[in-house]
mmCIF file of C-alpha atoms in Angstrom:
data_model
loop_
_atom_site.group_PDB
_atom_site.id
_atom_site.type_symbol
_atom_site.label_atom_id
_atom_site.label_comp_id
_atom_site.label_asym_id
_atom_site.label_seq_id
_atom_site.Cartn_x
_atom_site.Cartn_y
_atom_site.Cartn_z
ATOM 1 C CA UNK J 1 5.319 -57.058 63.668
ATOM 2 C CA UNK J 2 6.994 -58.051 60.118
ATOM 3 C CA UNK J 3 10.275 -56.746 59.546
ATOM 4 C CA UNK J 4 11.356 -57.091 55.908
ATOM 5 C CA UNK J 5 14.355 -55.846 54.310
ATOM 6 C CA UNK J 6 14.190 -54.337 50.414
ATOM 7 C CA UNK J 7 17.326 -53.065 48.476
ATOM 8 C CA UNK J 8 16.775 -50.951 45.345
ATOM 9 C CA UNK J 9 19.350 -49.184 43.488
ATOM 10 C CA UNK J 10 21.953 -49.775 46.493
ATOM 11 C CA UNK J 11 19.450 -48.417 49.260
ATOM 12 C CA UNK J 12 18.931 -50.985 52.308
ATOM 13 C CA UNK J 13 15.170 -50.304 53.341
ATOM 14 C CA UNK J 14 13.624 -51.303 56.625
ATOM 15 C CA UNK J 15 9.267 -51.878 56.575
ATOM 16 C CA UNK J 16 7.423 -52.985 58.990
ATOM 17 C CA UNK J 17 5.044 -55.607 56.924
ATOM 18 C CA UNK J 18 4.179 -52.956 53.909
ATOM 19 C CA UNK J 19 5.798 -50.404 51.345
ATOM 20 C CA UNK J 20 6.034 -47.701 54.162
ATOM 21 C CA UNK J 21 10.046 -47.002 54.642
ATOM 22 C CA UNK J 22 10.947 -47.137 58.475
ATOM 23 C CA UNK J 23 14.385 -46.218 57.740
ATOM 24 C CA UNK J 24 16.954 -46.479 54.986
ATOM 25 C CA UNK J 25 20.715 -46.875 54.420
ATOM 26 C CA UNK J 26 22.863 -46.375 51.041
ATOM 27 C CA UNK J 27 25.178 -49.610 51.209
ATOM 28 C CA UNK J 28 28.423 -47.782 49.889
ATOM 29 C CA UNK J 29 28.086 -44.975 52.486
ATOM 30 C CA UNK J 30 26.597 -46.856 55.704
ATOM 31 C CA UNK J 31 27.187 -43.368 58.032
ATOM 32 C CA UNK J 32 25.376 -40.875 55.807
ATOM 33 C CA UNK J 33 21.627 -39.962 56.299
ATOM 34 C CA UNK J 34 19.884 -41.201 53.207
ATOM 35 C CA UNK J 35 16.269 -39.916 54.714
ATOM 36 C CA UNK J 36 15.905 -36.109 54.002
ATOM 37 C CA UNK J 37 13.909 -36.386 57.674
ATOM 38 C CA UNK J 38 16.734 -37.426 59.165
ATOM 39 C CA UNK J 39 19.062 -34.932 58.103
ATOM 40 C CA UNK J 40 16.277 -32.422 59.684
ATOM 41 C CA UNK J 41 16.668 -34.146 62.788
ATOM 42 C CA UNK J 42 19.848 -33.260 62.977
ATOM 43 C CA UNK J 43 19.433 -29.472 63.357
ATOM 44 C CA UNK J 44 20.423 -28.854 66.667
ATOM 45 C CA UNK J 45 23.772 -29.515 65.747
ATOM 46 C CA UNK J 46 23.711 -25.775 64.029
ATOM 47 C CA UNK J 47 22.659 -24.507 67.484
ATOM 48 C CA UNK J 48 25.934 -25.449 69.321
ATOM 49 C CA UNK J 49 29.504 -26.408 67.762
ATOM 50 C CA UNK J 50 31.518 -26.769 70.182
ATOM 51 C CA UNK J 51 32.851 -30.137 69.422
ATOM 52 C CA UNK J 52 32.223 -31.577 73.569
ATOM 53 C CA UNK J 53 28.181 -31.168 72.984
ATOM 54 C CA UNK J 54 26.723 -33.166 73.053
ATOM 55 C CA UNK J 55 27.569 -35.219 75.575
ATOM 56 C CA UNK J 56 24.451 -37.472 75.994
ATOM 57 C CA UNK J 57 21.439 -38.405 73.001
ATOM 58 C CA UNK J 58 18.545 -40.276 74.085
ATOM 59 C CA UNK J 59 16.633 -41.955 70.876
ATOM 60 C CA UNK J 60 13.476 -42.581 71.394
ATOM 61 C CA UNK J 61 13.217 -45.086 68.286
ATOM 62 C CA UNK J 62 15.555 -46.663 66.670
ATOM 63 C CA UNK J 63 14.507 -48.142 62.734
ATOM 64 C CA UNK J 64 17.746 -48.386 61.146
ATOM 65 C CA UNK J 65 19.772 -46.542 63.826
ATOM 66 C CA UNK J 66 20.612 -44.434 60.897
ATOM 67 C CA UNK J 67 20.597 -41.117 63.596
ATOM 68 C CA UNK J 68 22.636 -42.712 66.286
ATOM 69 C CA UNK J 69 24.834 -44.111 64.028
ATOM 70 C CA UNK J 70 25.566 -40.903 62.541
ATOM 71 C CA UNK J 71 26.102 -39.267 65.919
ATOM 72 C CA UNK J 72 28.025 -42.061 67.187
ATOM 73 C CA UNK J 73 30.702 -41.611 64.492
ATOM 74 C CA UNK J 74 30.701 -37.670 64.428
ATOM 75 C CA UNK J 75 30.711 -36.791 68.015
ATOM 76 C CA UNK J 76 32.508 -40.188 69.579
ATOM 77 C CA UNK J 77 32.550 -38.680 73.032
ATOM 78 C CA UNK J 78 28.694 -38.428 73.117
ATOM 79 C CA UNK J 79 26.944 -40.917 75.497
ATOM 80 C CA UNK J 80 24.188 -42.442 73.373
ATOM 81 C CA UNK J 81 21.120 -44.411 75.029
ATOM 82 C CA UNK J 82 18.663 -45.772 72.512
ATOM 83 C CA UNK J 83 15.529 -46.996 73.490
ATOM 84 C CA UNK J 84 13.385 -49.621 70.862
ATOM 85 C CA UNK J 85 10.202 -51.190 72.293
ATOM 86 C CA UNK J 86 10.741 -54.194 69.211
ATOM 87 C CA UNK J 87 13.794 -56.247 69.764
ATOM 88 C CA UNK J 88 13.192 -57.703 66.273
ATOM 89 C CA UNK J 89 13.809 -53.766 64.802
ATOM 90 C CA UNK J 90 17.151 -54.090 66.971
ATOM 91 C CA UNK J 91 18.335 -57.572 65.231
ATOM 92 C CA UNK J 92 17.487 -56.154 62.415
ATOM 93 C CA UNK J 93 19.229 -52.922 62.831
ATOM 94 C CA UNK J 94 22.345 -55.011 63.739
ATOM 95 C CA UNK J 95 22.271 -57.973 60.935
ATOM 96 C CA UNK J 96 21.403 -55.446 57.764
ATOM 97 C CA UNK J 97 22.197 -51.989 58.291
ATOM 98 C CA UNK J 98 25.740 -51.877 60.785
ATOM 99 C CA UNK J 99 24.178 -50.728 64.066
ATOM 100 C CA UNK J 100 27.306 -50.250 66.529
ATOM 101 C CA UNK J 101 27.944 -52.678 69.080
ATOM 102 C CA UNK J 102 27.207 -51.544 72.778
ATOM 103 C CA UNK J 103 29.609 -50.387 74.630
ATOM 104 C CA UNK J 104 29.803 -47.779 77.492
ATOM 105 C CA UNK J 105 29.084 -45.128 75.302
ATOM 106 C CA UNK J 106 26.069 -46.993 72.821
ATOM 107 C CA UNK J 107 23.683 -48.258 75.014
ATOM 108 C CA UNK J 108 20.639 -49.978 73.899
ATOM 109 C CA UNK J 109 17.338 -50.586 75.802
ATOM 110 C CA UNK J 110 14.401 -52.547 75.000
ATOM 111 C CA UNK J 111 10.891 -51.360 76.410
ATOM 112 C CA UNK J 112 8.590 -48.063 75.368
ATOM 113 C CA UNK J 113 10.165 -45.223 75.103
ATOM 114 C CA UNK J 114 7.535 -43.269 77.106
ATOM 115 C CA UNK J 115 7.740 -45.280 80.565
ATOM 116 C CA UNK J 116 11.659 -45.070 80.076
ATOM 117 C CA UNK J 117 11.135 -41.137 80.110
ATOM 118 C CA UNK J 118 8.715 -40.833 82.449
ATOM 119 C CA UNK J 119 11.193 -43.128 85.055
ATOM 120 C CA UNK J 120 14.604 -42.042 84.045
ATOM 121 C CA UNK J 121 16.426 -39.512 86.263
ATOM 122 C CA UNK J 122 19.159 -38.987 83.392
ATOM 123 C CA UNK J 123 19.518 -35.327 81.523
ATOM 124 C CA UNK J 124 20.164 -35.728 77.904
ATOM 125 C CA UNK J 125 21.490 -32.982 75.621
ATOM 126 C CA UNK J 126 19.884 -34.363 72.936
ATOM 127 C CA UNK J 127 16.896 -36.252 72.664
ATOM 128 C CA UNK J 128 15.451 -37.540 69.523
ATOM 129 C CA UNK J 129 11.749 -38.960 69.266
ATOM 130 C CA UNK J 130 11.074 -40.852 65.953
ATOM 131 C CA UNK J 131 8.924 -43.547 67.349
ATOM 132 C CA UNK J 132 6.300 -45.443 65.137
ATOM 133 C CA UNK J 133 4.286 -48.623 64.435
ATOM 134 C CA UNK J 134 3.062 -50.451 61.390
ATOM 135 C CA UNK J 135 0.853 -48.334 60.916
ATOM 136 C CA UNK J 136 2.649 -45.119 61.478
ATOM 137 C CA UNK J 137 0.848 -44.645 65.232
ATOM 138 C CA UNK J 138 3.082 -42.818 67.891
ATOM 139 C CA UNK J 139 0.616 -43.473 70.378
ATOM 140 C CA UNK J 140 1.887 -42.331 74.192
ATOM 141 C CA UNK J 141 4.693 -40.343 71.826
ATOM 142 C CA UNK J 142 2.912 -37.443 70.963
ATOM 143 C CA UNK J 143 0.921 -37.054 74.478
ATOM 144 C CA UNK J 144 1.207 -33.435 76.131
ATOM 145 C CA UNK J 145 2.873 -35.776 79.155
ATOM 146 C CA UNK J 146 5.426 -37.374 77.295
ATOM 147 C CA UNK J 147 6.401 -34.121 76.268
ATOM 148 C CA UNK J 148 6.041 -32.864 79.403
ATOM 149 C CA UNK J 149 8.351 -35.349 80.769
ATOM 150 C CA UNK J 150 10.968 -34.993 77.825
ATOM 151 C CA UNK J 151 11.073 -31.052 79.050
ATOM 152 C CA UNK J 152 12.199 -32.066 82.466
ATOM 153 C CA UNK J 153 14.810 -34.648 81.066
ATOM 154 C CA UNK J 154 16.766 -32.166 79.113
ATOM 155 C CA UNK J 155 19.792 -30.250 80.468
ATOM 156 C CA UNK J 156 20.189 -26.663 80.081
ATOM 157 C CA UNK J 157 22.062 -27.057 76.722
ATOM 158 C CA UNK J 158 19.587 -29.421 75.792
ATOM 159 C CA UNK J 159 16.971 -29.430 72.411
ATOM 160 C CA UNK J 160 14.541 -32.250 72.052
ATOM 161 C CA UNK J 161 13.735 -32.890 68.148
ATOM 162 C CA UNK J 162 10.809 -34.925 66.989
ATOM 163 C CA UNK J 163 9.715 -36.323 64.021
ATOM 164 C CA UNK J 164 5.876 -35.921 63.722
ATOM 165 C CA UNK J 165 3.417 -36.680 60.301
ATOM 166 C CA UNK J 166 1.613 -33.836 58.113
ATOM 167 C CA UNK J 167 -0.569 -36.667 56.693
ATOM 168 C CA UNK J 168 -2.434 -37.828 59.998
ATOM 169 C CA UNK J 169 -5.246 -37.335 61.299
ATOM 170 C CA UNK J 170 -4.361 -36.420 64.545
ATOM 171 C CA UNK J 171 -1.715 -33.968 63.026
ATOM 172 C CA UNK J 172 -2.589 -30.659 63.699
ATOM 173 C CA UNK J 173 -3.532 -31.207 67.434
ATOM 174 C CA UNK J 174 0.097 -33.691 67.604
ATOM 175 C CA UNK J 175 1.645 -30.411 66.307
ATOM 176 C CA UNK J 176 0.051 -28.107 68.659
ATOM 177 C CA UNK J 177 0.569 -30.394 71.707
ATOM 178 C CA UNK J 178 4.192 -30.202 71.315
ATOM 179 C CA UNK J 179 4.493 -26.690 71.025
ATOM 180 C CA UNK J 180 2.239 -25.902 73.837
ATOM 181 C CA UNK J 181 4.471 -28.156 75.938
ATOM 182 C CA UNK J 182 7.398 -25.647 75.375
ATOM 183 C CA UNK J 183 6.152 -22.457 74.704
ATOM 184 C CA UNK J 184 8.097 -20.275 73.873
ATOM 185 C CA UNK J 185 11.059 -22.599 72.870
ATOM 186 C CA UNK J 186 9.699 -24.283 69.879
ATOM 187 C CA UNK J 187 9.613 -24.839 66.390
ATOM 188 C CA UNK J 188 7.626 -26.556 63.765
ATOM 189 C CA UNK J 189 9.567 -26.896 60.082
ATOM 190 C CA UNK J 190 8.012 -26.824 56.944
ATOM 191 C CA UNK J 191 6.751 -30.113 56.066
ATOM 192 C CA UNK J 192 9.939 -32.942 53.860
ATOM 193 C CA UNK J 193 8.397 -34.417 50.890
ATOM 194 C CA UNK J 194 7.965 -37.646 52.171
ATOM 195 C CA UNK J 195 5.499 -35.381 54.925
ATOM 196 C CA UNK J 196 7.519 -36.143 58.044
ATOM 197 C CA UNK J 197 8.089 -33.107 59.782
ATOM 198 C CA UNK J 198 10.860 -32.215 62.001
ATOM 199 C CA UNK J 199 9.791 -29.801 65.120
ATOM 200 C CA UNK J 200 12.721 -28.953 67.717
ATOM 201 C CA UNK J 201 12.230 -27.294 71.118
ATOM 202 C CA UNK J 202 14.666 -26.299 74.193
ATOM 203 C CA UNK J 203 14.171 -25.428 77.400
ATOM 204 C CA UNK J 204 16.403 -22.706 78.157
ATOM 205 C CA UNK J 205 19.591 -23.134 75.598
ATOM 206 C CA UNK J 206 17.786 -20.805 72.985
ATOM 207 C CA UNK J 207 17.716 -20.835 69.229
ATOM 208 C CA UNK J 208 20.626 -19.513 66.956
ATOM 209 C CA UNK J 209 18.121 -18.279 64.190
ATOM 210 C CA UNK J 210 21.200 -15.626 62.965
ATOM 211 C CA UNK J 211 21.178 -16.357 59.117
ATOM 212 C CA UNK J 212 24.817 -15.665 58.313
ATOM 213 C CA UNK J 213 25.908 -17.854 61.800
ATOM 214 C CA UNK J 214 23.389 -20.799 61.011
ATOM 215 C CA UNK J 215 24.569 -20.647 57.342
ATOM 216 C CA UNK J 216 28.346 -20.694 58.375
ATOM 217 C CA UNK J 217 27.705 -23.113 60.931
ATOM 218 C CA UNK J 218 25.476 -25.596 58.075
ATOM 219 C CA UNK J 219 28.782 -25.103 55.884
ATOM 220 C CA UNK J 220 31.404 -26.000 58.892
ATOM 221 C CA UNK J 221 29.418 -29.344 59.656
ATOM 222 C CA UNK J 222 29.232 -30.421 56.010
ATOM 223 C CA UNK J 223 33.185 -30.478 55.905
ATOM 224 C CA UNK J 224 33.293 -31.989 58.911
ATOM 225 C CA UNK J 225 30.502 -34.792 58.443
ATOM 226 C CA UNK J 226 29.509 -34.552 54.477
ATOM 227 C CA UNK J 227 25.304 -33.278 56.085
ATOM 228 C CA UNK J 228 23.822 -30.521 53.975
ATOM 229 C CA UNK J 229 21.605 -28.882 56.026
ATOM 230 C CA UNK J 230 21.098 -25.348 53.997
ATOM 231 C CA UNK J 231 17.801 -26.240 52.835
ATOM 232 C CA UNK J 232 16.938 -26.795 56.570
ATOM 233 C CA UNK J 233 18.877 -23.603 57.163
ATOM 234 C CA UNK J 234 16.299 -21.925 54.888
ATOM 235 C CA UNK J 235 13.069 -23.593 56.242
ATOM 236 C CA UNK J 236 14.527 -22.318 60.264
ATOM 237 C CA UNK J 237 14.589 -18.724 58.733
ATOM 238 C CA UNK J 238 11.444 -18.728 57.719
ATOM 239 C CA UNK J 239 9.698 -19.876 61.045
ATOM 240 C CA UNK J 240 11.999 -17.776 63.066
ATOM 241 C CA UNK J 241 10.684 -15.524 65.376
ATOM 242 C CA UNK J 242 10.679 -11.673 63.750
ATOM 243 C CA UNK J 243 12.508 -9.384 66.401
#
């Protein structure tokens, strides 16, 4: 795999050998989420506030560590395991784009993120699945038993969120797969403009889909952490489940 490093009008991108952006980081503010998927992926935040939860992340994934890096400095008490099959994308992560240093609380682990699922006996919280090649392939990542597995990994106040593509071929069925996997607990956003789209799914926490709660909740985080998440607000509302 080629890793190369662009900047363009003081954005820090990350590619994997061509023009498609792996991850990206505005140099001035290295903690914000310059990706409008990546602000998506942080949804589940609006679900629960309380300021202990999480208390573990898995990332499945790591590109810029833009995500972990975010949660890492917003909810410091969180126990963070990343997991990056490329330990080129984790040099990388580290000399370009300010990746945390491990410590007990940022963990990072090199192998596939499906295996490390599949053998784990940790609960997460949170886990976050935004795993892909050079040629945007998720392989294993968007199997019915990864999922499967990621459902039995999760703690009762846990969400899983995953980033999945509107412009593959194996889309549809990749969309279908995951919501099958958690049925009834699941649900597929709107598609960003870049096409990633952000699905999230729990296994018995539940959804807060109350639009004046969600929208008071989207305007507590942004003074705590600067994320605008009201257009996400808006796309939740509209795939929420009509009582």
């Amino acid at each position: 795999m080629d890793i190369m490093i662009s900047e363009e009008k003081g954005v820090r991108q990350l590619h994997f050998g061509s023009k498609w952006v792996q991850g990206a980081m505005r140099i001035a503010r290295p903690y914000a989420l310059e990706l409008e998927y990546t602000r998506e992926m942080m949804l589940p935040l609006l679900f629960n506030m309380h300021k202990g939860w999480p208390r573990t992340a898995l990332f499945i994934g790591l590109g810029v560590g833009a995500m972990p890096k975010f949660l890492h400095k917003y909810r410091p008490g969180c126990a963070i395991t990343v997991v990056e099959i490329s330990p080129a994308v984790v040099v990388a992560a580290q000399m370009h784009f300010k990746l945390p240093e491990t410590s007990p609380v940022f963990q990072i682990e090199i192998g596939c993120g499906a295996a490390f699922v599949a053998n784990t006996q940790s609960q997460y919280d949170l886990i976050f699945v935004d795993g892909f090649d050079e040629h945007a392939k998720v392989g294993p990542l968007n199997s019915s038993e990864f999922y499967l597995q990621c459902k039995k990994r999760l703690t009762g106040q846990g969400y899983l969120v995953a980033n999945l593509l509107s412009n593959q071929k194996d889309s549809e069925p990749g969309k279908l797969r995951f919501l099958d996997a958690f049925e009834p607990g699941a649900l597929v956003l709107a598609p960003c403009k870049s096409g990633n789209v952000v699905a999230v799914a729990h296994h018995g926490a539940g959804f807060s889909l109350n639009a004046a709660e969600l929208k008071d909740n989207a305007s507590q985080l942004q003074d705590e952490t600067g994320l605008n998440l009201a257009s996400t607000v808006a796309k939740l509302l509209q795939v929420a489940p009509r009582s």
